[in-house]
CSV table of N, CA and C in Angstrom, one decimal:
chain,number,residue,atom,x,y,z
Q,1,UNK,N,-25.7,11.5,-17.2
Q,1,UNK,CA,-25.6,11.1,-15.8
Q,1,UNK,C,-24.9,9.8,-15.6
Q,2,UNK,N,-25.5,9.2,-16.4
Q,2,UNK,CA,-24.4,7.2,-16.7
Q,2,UNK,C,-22.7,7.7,-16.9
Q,3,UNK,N,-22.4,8.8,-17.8
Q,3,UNK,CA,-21.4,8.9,-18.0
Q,3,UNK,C,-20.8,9.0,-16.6
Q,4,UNK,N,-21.2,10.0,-15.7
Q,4,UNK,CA,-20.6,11.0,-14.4
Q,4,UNK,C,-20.2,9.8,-13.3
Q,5,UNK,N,-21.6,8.9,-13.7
Q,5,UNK,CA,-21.4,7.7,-12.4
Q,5,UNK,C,-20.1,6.7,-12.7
Q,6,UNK,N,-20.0,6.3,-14.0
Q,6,UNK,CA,-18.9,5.6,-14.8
Q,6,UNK,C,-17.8,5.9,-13.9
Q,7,UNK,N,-17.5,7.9,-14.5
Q,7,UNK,CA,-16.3,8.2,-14.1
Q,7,UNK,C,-16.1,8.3,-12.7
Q,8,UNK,N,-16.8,8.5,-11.6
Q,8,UNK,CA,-16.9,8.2,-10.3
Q,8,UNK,C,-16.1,7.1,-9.7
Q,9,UNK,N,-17.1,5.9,-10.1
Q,9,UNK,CA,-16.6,4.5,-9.9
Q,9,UNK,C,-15.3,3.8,-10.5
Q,10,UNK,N,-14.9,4.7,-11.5
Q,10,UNK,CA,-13.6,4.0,-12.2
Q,10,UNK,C,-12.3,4.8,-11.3
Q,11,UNK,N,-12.5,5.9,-10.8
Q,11,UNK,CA,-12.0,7.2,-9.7
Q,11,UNK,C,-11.9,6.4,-8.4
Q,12,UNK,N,-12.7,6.0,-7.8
Q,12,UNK,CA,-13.0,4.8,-6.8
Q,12,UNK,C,-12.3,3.3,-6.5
Q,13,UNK,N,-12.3,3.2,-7.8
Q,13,UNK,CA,-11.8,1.8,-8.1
Q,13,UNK,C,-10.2,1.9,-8.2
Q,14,UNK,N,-9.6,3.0,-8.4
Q,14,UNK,CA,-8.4,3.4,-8.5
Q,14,UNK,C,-7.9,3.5,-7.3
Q,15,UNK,N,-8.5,4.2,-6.2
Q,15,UNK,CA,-8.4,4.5,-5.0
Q,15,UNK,C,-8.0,3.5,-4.0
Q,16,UNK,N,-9.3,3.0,-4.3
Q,16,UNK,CA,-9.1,1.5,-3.2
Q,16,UNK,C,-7.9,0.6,-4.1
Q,17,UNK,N,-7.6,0.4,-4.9
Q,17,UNK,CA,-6.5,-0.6,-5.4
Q,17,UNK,C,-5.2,0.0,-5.1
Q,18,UNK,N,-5.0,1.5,-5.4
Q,18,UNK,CA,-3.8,1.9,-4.6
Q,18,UNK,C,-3.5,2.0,-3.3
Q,19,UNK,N,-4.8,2.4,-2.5
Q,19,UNK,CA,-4.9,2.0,-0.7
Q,19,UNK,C,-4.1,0.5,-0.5
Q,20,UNK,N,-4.8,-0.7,-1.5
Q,20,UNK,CA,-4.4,-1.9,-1.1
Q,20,UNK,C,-3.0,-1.8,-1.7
Q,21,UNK,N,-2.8,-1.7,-2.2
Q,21,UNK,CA,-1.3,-1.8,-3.0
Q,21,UNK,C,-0.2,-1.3,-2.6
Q,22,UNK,N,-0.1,-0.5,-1.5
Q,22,UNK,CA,0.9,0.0,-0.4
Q,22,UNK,C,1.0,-0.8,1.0
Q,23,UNK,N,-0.1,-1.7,1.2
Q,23,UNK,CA,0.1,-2.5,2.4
Q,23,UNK,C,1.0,-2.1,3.4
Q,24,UNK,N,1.5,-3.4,4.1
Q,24,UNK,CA,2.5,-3.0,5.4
Q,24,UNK,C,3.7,-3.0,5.0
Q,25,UNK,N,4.2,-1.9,5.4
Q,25,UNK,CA,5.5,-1.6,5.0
Q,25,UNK,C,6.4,-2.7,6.2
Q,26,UNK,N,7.0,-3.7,4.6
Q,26,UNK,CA,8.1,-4.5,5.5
Q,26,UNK,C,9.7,-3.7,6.3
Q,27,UNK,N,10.0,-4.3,7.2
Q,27,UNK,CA,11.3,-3.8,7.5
Q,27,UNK,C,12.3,-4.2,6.8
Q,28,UNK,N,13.5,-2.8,6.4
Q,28,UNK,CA,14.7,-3.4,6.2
Q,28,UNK,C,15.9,-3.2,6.8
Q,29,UNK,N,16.5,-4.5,6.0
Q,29,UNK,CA,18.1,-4.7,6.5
Q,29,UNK,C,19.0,-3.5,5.5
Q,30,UNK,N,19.5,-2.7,7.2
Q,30,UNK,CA,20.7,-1.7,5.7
Q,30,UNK,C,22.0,-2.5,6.2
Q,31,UNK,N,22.5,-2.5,4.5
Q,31,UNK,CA,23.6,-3.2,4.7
Q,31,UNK,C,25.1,-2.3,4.6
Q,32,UNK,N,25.7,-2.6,6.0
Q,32,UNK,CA,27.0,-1.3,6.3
Q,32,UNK,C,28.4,-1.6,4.9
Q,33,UNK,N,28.3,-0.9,4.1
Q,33,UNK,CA,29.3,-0.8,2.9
Q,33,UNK,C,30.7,-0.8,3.7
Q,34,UNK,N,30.5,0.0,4.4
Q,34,UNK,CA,31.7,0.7,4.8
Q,34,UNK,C,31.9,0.4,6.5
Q,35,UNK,N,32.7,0.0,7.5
Q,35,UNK,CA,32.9,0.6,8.8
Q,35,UNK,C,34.0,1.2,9.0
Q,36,UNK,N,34.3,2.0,10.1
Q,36,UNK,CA,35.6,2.5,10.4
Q,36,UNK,C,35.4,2.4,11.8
Q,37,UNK,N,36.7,2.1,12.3
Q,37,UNK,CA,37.4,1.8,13.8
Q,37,UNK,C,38.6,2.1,13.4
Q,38,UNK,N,38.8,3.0,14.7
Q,38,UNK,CA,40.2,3.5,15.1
Q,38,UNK,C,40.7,3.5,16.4
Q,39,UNK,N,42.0,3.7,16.9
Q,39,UNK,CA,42.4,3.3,18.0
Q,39,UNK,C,44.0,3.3,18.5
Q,40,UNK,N,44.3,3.1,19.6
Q,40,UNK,CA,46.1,2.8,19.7
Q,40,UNK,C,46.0,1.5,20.4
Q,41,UNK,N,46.7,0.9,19.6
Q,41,UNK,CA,47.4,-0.3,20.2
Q,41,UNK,C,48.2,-0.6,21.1
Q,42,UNK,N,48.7,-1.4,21.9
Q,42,UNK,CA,50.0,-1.4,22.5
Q,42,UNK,C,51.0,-2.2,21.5
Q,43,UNK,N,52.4,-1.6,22.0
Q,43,UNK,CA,53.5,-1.8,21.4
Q,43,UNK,C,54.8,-2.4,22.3
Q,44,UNK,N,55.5,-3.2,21.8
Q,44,UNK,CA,56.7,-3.3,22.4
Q,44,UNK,C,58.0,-2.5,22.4
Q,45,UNK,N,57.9,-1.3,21.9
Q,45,UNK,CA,58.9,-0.4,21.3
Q,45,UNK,C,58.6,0.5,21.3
Q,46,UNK,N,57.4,1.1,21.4
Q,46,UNK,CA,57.0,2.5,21.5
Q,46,UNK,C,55.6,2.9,22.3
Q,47,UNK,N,55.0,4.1,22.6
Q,47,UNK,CA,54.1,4.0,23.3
Q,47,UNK,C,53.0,4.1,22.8
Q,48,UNK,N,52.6,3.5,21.4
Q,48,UNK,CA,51.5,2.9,20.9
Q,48,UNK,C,51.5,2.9,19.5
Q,49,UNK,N,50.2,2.3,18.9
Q,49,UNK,CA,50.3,2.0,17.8
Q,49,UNK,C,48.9,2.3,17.4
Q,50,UNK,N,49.2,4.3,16.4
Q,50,UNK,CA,47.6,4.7,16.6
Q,50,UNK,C,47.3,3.7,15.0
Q,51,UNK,N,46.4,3.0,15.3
Q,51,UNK,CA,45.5,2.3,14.4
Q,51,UNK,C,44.3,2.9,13.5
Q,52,UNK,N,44.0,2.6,12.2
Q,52,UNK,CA,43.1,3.4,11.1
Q,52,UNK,C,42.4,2.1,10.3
Q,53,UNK,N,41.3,1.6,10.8
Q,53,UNK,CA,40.8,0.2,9.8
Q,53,UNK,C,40.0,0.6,9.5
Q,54,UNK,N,39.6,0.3,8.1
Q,54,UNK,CA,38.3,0.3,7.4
Q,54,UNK,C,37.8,-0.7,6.9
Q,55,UNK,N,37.0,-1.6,6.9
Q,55,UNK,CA,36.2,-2.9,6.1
Q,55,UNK,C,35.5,-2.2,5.6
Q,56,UNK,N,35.6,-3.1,4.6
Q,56,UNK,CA,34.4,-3.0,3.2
Q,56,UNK,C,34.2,-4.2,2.8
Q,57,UNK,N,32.2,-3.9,2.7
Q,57,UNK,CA,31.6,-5.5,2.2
Q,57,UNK,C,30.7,-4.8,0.9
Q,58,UNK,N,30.2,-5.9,0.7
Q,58,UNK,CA,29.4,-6.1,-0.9
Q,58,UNK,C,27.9,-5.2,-0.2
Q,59,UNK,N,27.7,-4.0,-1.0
Q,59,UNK,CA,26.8,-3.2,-0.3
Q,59,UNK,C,25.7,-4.2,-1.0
Q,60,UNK,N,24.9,-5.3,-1.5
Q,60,UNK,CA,24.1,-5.6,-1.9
Q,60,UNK,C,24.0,-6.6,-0.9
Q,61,UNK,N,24.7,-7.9,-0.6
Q,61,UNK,CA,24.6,-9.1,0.2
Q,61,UNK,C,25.2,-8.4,1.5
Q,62,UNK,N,26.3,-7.7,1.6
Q,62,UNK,CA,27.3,-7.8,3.0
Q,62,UNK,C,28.5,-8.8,3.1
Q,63,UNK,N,28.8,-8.9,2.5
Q,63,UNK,CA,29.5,-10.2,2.7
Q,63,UNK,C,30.7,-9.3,2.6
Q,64,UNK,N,32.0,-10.2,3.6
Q,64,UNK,CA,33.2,-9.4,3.6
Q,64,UNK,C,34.1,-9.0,2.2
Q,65,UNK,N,34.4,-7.7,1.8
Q,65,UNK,CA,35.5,-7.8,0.6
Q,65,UNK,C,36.7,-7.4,1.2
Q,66,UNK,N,37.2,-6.0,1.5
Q,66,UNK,CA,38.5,-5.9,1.1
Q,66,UNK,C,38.5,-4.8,2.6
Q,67,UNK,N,39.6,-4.5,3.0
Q,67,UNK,CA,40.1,-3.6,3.8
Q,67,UNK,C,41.3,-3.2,3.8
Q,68,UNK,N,41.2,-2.3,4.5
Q,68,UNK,CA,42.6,-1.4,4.5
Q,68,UNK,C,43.2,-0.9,6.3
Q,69,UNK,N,44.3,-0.7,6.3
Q,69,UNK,CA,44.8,-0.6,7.7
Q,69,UNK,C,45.9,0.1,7.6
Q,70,UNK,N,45.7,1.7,8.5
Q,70,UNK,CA,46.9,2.5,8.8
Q,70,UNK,C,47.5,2.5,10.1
Q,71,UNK,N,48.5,2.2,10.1
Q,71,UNK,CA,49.1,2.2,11.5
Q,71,UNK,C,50.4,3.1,11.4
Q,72,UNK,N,50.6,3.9,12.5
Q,72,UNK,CA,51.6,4.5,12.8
Q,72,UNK,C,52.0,4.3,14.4
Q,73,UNK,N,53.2,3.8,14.5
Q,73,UNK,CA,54.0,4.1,15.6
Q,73,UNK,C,54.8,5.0,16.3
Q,74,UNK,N,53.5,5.7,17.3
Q,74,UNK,CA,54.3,6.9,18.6
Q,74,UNK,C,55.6,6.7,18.7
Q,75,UNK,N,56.5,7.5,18.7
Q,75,UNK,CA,57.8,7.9,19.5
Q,75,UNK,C,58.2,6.6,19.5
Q,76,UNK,N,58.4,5.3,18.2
Q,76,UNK,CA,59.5,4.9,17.8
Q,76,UNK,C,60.8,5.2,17.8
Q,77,UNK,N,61.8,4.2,17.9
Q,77,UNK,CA,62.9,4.4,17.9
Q,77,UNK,C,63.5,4.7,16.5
Q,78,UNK,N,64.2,5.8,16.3
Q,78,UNK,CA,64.4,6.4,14.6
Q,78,UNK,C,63.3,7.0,13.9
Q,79,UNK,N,62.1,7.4,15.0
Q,79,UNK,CA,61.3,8.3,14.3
Q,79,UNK,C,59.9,7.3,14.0
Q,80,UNK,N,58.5,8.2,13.9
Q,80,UNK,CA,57.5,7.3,13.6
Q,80,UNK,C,57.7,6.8,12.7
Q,81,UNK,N,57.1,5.2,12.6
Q,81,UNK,CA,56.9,4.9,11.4
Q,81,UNK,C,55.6,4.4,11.3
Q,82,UNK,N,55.3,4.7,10.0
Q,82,UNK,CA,54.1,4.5,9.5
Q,82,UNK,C,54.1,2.8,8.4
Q,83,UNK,N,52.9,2.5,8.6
Q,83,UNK,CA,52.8,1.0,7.8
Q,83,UNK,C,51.6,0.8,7.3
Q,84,UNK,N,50.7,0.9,5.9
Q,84,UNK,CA,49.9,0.8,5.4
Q,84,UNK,C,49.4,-1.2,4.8
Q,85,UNK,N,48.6,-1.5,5.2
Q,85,UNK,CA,48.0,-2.5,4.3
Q,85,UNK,C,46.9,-2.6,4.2
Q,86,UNK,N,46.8,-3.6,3.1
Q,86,UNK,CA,45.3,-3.7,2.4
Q,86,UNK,C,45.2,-5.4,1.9
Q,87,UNK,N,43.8,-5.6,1.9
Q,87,UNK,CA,43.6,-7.1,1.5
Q,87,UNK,C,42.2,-7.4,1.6
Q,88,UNK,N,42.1,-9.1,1.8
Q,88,UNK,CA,40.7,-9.5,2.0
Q,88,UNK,C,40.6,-10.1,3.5
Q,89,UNK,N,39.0,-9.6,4.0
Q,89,UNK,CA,38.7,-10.1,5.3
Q,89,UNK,C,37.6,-10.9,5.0
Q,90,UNK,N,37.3,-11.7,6.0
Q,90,UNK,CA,36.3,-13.1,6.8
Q,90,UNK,C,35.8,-12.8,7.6
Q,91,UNK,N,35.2,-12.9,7.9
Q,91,UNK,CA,34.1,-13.3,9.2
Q,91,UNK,C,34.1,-14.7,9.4
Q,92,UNK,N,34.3,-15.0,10.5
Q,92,UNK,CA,33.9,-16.7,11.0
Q,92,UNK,C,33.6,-16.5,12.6
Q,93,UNK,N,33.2,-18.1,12.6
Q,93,UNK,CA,32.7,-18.5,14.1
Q,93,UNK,C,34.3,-18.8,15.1
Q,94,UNK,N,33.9,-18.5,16.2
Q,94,UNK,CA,35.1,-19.4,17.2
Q,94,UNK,C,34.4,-20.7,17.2
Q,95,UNK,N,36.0,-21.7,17.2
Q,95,UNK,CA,35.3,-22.8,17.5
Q,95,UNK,C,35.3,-23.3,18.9
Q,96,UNK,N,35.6,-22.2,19.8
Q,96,UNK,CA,35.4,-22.4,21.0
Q,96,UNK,C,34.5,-21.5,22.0
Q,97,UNK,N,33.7,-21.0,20.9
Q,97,UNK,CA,32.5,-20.0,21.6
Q,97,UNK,C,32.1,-20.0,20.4
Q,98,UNK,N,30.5,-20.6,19.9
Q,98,UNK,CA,30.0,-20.1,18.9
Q,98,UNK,C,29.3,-18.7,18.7
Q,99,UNK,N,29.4,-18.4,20.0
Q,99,UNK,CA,28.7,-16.6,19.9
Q,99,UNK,C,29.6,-16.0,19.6
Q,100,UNK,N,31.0,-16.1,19.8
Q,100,UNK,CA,31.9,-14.9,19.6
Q,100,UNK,C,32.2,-15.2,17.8
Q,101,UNK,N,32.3,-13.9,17.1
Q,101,UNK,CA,32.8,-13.7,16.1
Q,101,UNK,C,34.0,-13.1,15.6
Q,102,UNK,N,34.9,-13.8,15.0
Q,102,UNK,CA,36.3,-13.6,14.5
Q,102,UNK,C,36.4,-12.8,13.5
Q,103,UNK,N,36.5,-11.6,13.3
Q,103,UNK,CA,36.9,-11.1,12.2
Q,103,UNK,C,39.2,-11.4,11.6
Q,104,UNK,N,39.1,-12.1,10.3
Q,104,UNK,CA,40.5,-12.6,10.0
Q,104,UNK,C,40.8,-11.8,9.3
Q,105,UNK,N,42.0,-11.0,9.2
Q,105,UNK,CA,42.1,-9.6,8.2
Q,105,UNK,C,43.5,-10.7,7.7
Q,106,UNK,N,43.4,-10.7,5.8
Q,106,UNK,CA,44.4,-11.5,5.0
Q,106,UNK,C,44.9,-10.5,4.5
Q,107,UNK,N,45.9,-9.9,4.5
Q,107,UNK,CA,46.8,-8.5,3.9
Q,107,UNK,C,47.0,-9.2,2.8
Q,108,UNK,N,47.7,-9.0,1.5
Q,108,UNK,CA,48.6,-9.0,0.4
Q,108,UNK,C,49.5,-9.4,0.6
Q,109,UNK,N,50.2,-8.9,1.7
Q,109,UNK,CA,51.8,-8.9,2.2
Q,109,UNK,C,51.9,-8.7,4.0
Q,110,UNK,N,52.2,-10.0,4.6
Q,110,UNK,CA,52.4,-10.2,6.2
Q,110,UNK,C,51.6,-11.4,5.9
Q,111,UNK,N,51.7,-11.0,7.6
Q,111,UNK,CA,50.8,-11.8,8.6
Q,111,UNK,C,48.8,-11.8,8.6
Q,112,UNK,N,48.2,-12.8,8.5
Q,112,UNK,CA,46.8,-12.9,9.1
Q,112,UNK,C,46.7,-12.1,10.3
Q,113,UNK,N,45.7,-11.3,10.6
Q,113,UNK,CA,45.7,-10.5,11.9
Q,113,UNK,C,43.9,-10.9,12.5
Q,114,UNK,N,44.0,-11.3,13.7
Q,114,UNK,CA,42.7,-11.7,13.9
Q,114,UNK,C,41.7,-10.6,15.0
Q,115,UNK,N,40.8,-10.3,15.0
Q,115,UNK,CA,39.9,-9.3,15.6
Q,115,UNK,C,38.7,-10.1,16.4
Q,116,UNK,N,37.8,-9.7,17.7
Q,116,UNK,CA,36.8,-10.6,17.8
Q,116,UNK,C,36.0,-9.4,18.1
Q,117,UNK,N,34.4,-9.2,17.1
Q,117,UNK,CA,33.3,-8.1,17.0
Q,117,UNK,C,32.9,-8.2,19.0
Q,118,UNK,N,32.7,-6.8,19.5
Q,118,UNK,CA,32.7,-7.0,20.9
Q,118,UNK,C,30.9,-6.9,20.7
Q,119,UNK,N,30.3,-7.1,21.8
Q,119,UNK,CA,28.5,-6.7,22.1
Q,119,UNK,C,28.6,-4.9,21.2
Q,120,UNK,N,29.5,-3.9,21.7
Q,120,UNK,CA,29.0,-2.6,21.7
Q,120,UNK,C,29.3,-2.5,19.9
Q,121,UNK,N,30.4,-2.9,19.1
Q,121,UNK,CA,30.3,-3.3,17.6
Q,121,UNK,C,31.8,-2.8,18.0
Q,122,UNK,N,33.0,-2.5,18.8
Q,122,UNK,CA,34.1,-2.7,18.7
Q,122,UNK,C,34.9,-3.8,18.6
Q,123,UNK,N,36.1,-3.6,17.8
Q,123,UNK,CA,37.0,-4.8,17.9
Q,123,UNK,C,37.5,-5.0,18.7
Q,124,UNK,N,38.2,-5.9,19.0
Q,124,UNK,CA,39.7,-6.3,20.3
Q,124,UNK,C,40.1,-7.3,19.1
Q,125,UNK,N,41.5,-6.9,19.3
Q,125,UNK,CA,42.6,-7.6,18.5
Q,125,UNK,C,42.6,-8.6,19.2
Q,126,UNK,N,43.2,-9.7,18.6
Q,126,UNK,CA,43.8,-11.1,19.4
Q,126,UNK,C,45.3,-11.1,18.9
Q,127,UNK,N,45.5,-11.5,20.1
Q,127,UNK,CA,46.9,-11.9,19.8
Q,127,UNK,C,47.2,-13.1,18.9
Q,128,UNK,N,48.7,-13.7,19.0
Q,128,UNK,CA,49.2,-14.9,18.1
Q,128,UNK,C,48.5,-15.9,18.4
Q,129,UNK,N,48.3,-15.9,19.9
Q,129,UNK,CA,47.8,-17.4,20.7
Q,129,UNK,C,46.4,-17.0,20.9
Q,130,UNK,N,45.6,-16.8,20.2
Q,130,UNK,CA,43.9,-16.0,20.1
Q,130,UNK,C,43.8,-15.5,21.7
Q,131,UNK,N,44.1,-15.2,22.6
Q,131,UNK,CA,43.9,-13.9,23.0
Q,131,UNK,C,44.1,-12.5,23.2
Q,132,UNK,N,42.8,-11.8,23.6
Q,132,UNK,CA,43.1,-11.0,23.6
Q,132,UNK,C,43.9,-9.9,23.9
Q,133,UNK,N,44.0,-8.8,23.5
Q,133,UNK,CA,45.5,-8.1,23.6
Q,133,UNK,C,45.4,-7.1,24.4
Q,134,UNK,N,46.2,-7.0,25.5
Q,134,UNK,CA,46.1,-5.9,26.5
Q,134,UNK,C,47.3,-5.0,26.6
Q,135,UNK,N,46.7,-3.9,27.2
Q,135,UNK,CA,47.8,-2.9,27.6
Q,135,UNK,C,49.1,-3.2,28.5
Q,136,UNK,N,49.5,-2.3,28.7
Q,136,UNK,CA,50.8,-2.1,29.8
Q,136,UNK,C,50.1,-2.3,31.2
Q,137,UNK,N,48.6,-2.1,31.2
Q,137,UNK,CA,48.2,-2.0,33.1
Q,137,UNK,C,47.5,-3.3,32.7
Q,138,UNK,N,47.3,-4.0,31.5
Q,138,UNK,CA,46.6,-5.2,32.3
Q,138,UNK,C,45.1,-5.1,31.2
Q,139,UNK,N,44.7,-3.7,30.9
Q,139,UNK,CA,43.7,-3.3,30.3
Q,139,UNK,C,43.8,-4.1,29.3
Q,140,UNK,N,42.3,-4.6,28.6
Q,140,UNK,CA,42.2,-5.0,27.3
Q,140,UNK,C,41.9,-4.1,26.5
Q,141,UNK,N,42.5,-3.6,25.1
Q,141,UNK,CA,42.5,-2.7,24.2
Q,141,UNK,C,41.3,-3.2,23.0
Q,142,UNK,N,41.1,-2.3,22.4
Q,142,UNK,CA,40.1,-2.3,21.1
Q,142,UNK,C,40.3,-0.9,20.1
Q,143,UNK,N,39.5,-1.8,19.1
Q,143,UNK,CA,39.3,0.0,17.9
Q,143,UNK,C,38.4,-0.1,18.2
Q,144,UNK,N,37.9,1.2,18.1
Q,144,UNK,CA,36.6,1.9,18.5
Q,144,UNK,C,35.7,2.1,16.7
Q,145,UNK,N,34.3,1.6,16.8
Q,145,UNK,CA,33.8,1.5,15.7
Q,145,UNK,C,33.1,3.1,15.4
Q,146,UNK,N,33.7,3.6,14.3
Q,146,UNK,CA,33.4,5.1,14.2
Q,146,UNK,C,32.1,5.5,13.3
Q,147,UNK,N,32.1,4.2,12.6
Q,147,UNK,CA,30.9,4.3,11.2
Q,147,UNK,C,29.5,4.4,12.4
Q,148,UNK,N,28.8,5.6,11.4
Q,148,UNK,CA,27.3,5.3,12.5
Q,148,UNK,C,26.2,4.3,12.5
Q,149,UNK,N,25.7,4.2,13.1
Q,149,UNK,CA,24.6,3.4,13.3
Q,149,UNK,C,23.6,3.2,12.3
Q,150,UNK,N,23.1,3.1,10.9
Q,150,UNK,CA,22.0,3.9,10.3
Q,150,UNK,C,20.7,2.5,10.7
Q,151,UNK,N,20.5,1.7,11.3
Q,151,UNK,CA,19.5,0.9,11.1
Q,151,UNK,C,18.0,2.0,11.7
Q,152,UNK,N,17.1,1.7,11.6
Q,152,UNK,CA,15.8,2.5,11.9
Q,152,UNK,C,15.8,2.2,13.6
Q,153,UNK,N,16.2,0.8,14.2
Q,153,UNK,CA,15.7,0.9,15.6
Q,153,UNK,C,17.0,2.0,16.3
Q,154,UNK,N,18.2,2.5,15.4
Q,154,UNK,CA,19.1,3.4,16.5
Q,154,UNK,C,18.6,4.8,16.3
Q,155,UNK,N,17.5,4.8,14.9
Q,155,UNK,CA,17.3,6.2,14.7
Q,155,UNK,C,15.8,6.8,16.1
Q,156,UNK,N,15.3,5.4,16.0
Q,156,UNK,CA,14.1,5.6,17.1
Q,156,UNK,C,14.7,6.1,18.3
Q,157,UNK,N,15.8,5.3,19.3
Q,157,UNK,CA,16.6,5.1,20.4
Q,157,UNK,C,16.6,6.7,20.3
Q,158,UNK,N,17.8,7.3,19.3
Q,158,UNK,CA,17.9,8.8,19.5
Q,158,UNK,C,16.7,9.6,19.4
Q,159,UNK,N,16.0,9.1,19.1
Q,159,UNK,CA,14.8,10.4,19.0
Q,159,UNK,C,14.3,10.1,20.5
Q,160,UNK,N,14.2,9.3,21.6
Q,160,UNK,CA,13.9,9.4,22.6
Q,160,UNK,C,14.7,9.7,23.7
């Protein structure tokens, strides 16, 4: 009978320490490896510039690594052309809006190309003189961010 009780309470004692041992499940940060945004640009030479960006960060911290950018130009003169590059990007502050965020794309080969993250997670290119870059009517243009959403509060949003 001593034995039966033993094994009861050692059964018990197991129970409750794994009950406590799962506590409150903290929240996490997923960190986006990958984005994609696509889009047409405007052009001085043709009637756009369909755009292909991907950033890539450090899937452990997030921090900016490397990207890549396809662009092809509509109904250029002599035919599309196409122009591929790749390099390292930044994240920084404006120093004339600390809420807005700069994304600085450093190719291998060119020019610095600068981006600012919108509210909805699109870009808008900036121009040479940091503004932003607009269409033929006046519109202001962006890539459209194609990577999904995985954090848990967008999984909630869609379930309702």
């Amino acid at each position: 009978m001593k034995a039966q009780s033993v094994k009861w309470a050692s059964v018990a004692a197991c129970l409750l320490l794994s009950a406590c041992a799962a506590g409150p499940q903290s929240k996490v940060n997923y960190v986006k490896a990958t984005e994609r945004f696509e889009g047409t640009l405007p052009c001085n030479d043709c009637r756009g510039i369909k755009t292909d960006l991907i950033l890539q960060r450090d899937a452990i911290t997030g921090a900016p690594q490397g990207f890549y950018l396809h662009e092809v130009k509509i109904d250029a003169p002599g035919g599309e052309r196409v122009n591929s590059t790749w390099g390292k990007w930044s994240k920084n502050q404006d120093i004339n809006d600390f809420e807005r965020q700069l994304y600085v794309l450093r190719p291998e080969v060119g020019d610095a190309r600068a981006y600012v993250r919108m509210d909805n997670g699109n870009l808008q290119p900036l121009t040479d003189q940091g503004m932003p870059a607009i269409d033929d009517e006046g519109k202001s243009v962006a890539l459209e961010l194609l990577t999904p959403d995985l954090s848990p509060a967008a999984e909630m949003d869609k379930d309702n």
